[in-house]
CSV table of C-alpha atoms in Angstrom, one decimal:
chain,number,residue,atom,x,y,z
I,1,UNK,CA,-12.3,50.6,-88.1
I,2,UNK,CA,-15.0,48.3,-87.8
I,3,UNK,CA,-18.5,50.5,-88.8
I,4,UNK,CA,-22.8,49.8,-88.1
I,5,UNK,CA,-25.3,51.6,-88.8
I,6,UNK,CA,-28.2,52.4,-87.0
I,7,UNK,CA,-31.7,53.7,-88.4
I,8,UNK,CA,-33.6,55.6,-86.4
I,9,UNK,CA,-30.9,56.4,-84.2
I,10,UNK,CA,-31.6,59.9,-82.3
I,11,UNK,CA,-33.3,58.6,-79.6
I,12,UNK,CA,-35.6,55.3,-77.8
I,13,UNK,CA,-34.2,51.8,-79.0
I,14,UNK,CA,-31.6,52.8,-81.4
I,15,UNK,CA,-29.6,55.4,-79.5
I,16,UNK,CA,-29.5,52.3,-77.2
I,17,UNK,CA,-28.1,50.5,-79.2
I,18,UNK,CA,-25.6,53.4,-80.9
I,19,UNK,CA,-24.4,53.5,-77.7
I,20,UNK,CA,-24.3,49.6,-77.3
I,21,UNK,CA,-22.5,49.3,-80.1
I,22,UNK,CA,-20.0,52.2,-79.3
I,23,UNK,CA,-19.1,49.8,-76.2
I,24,UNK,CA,-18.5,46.9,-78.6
I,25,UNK,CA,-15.9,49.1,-80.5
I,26,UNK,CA,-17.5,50.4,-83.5
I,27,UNK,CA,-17.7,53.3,-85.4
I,28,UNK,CA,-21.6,53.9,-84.7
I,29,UNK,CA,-23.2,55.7,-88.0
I,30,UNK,CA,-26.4,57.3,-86.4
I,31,UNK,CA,-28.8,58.0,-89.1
I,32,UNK,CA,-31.7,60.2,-88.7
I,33,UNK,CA,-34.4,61.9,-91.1
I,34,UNK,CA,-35.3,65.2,-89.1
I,35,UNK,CA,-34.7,65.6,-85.2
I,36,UNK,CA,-30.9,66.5,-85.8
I,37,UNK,CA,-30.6,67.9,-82.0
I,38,UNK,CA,-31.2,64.6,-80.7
I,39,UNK,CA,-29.3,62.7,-82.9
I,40,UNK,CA,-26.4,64.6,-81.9
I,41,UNK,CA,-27.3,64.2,-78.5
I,42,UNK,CA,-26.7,60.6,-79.6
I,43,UNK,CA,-23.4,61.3,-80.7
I,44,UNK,CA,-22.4,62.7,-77.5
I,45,UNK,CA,-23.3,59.8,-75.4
I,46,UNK,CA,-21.3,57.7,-77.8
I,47,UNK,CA,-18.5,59.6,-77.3
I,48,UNK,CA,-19.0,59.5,-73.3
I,49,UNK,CA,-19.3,55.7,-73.8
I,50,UNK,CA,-15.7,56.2,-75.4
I,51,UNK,CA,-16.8,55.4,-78.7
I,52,UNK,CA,-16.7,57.1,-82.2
I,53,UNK,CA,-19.9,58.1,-84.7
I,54,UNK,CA,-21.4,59.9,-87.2
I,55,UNK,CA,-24.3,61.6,-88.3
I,56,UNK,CA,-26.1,60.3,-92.0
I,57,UNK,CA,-29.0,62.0,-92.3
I,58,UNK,CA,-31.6,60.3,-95.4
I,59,UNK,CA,-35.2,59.7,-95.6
I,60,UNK,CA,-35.1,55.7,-94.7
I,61,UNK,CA,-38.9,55.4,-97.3
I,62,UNK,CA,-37.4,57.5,-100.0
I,63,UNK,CA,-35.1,54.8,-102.0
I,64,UNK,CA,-33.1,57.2,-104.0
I,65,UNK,CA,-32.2,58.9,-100.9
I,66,UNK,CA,-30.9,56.5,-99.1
I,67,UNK,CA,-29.3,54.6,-101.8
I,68,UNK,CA,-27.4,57.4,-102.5
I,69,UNK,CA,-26.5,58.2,-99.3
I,70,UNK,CA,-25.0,54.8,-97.8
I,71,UNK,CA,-22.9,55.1,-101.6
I,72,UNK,CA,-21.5,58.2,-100.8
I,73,UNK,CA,-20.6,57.4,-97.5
I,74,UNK,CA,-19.1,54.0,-98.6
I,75,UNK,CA,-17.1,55.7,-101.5
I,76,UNK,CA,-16.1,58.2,-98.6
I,77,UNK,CA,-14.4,55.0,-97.0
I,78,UNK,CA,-12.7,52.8,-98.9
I,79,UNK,CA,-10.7,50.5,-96.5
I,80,UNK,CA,-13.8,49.7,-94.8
I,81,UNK,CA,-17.6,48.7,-94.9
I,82,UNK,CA,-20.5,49.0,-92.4
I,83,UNK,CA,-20.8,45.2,-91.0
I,84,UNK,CA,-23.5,45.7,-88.9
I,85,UNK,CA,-26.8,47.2,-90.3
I,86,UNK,CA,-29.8,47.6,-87.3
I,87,UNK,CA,-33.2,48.3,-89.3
I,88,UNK,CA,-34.6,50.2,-86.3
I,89,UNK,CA,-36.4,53.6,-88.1
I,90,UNK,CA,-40.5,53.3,-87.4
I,91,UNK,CA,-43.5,55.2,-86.7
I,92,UNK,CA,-46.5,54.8,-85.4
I,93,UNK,CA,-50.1,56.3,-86.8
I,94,UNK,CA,-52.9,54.0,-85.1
I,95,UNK,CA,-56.2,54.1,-85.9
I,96,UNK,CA,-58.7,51.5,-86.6
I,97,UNK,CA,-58.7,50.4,-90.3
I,98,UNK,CA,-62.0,51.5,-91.0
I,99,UNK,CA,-61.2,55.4,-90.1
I,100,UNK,CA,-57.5,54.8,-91.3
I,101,UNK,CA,-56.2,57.3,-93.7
I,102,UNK,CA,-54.5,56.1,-97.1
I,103,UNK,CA,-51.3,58.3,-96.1
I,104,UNK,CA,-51.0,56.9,-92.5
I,105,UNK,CA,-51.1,53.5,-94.2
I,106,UNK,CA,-48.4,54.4,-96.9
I,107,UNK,CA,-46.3,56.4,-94.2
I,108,UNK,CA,-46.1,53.7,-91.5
I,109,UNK,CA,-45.5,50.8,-94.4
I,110,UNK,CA,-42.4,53.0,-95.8
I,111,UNK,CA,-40.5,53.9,-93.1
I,112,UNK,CA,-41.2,50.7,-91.2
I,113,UNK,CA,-41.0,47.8,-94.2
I,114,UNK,CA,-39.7,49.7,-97.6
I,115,UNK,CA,-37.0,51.1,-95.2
I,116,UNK,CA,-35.7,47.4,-94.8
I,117,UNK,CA,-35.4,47.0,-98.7
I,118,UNK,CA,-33.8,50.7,-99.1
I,119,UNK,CA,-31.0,50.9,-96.5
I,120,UNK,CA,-30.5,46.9,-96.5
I,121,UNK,CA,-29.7,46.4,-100.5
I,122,UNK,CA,-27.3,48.9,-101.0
I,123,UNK,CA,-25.1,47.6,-98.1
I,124,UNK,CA,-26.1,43.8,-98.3
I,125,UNK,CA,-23.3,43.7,-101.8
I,126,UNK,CA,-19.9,44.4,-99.3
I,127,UNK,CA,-21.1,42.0,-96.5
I,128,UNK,CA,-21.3,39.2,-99.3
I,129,UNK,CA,-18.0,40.3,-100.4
I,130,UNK,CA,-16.0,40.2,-97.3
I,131,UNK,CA,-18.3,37.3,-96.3
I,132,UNK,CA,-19.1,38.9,-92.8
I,133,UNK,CA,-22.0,40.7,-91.8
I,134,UNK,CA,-24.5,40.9,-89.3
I,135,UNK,CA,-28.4,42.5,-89.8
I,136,UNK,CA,-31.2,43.1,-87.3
I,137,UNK,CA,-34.2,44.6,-87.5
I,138,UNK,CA,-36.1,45.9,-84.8
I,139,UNK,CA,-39.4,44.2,-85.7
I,140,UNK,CA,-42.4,44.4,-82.9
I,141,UNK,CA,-45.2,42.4,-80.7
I,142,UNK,CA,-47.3,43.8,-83.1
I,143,UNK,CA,-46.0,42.2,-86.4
I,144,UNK,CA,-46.4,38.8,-84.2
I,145,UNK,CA,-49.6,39.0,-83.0
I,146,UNK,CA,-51.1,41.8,-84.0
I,147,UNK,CA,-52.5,44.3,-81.9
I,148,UNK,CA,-55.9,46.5,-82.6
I,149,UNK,CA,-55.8,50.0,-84.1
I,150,UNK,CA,-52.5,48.9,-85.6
I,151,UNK,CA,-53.1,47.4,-89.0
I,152,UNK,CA,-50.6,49.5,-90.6
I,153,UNK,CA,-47.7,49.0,-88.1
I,154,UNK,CA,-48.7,45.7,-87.9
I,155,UNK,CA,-48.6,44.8,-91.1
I,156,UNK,CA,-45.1,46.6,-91.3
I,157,UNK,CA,-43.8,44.6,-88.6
I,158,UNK,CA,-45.1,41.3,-89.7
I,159,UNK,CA,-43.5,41.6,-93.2
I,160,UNK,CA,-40.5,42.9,-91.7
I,161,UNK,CA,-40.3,39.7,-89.8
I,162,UNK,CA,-41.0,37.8,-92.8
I,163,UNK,CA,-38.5,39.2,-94.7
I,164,UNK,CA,-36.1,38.6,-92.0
I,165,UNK,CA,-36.7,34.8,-92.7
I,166,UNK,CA,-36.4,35.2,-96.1
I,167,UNK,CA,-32.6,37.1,-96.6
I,168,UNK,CA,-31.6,35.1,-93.9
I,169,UNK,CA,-31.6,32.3,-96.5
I,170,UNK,CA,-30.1,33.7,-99.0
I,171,UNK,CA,-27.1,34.9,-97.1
I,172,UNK,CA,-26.5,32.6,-94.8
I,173,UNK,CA,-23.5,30.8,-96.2
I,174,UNK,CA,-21.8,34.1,-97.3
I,175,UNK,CA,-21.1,34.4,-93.5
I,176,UNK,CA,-24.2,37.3,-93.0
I,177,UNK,CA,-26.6,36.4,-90.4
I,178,UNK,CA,-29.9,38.2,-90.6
I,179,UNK,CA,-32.5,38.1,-87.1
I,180,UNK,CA,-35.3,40.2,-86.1
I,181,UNK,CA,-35.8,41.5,-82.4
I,182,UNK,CA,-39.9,42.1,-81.3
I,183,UNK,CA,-39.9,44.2,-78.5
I,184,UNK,CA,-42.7,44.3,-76.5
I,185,UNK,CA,-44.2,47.4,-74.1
I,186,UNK,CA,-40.5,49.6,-74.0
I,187,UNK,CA,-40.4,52.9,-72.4
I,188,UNK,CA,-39.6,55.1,-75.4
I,189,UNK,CA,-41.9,57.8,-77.2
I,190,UNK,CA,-43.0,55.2,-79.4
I,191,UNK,CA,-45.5,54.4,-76.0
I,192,UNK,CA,-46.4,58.0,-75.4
I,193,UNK,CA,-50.1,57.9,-74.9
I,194,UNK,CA,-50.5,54.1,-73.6
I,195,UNK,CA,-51.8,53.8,-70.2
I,196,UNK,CA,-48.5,52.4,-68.6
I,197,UNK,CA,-50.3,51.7,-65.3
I,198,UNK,CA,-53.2,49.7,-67.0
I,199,UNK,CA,-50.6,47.6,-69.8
I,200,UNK,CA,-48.5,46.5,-67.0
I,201,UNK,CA,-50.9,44.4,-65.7
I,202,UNK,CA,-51.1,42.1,-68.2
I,203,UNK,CA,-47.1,41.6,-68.5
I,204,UNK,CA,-46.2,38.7,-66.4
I,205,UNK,CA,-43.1,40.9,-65.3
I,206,UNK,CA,-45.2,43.7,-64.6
I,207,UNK,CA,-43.4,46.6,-66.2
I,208,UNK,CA,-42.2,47.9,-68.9
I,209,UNK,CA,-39.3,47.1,-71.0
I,210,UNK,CA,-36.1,49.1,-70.7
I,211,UNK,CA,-33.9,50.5,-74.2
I,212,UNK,CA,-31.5,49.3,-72.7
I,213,UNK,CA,-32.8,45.9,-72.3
I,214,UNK,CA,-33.1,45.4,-76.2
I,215,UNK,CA,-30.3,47.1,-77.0
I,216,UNK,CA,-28.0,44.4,-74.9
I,217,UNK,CA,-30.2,41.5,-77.4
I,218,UNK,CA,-29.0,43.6,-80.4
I,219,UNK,CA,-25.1,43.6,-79.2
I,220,UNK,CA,-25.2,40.0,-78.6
I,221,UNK,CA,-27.1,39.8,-82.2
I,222,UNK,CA,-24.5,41.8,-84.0
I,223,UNK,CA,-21.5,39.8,-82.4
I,224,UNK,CA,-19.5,36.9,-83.2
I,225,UNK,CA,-20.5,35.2,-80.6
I,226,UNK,CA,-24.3,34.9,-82.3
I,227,UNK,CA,-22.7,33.4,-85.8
I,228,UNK,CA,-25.3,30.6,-85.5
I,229,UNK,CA,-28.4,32.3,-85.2
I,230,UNK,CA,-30.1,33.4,-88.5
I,231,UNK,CA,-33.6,33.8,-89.5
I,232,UNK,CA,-35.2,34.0,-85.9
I,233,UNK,CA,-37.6,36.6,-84.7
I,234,UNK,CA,-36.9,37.1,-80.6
I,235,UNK,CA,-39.5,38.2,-78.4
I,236,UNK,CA,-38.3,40.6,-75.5
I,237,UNK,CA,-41.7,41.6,-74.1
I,238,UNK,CA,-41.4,40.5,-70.3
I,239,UNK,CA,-43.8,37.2,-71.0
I,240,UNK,CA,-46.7,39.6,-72.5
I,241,UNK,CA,-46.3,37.2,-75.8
I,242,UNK,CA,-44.2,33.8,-76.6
């Protein structure tokens, strides 16, 4: 049984790619920290896809929690290992720096860089061992270029991609590939509130993106296929950004 994981997973981008990844034949582990209706809703559109999943539910910015969590599951399953890790968990709480609160700061910076560290060491130790692994995490436009009245997810993204550079180094020869995906405008709840009409007009392709559309970068990402890409950060955001 070949296993990922996918943070975030009840709904936008990563039940896109749960249900990518059910396609590709694996065991999709959708983890979720609180909206448990849609992350079974997840599970059953795995299962129409064919496929076979889980629920993990653990607080991504709470270290303990997750550590414990992915060891128990892993202790759970002995004769196998979760291969493919997609960082995707986020949130969003703009506002411009100088009326930003301290907690929307610290809440954006845990669940969107501290998560990486959290869920990412505790599984990181099998993919060395079996010297197979692949790991990509859902980074943003934002964390290239940065974008106003996001400081905080900004600087989430940005380190995220940063970091990305930096494991993908010190893995690489073990057989684990590590590459970050930066979406651009996608239709998912993390939008909610944008004016769609008004973006759009400054995307060459003039639309939004699709979940679906990353979620097809992410499979090719997590396959064999991609063994020689490691370290890279790519853009999907319709020509908005390269």
């Amino acid at each position: 049984m070949k296993c990922a994981l996918v943070t975030g997973g009840s709904r936008g981008i990563g039940r896109a790619v749960c249900v990518r990844l059910a396609n590709m034949g694996y065991h999709v582990i959708v983890n979720c920290l609180s909206n448990e209706t849609e992350a079974r809703r997840t599970l059953e559109m795995i299962a129409q896809a064919g496929g076979t999943g889980e629920l993990l539910k653990f607080d991504v910015s709470d270290n303990s929690a997750a550590v414990s969590a992915i060891e128990s599951w892993q202790e759970a399953h002995p004769d196998t290992y979760i291969e493919v890790l997609v960082n995707n968990a986020g949130i969003r709480k703009d506002s411009l720096l100088l009326w930003m609160e301290q907690e929307d700061w610290s809440k954006v910076l845990g669940t969107g860089l501290d998560a990486f560290y959290n869920v990412t060491r505790p599984i990181l130790r099998p993919m060395l061992v079996k010297k197979y692994g692949r790991i990509i995490n859902i980074a943003s436009l934002s964390g290239l270029k940065g974008l106003p009245g996001q400081c905080n997810y900004s600087a989430a993204k940005g380190g995220l991609i940063a970091a990305t550079k930096a494991l993908a180094q010190e893995v690489g020869r073990k057989g684990v590939t590590v590459n970050a995906v930066a979406p651009g405008f996608v239709r998912t709840d993390m939008v909610e509130g944008l004016d769609e009409a008004e973006l759009k007009k400054t995307i060459p392709m003039n639309r939004f993106g699709e979940p679906e559309e990353v979620a097809a970068l992410v499979g090719f990402l997590a396959s064999a296929e991609a063994s020689y890409i490691t370290g890279e950060c790519i853009s999907i955001n319709g020509g908005l950004y390269s």
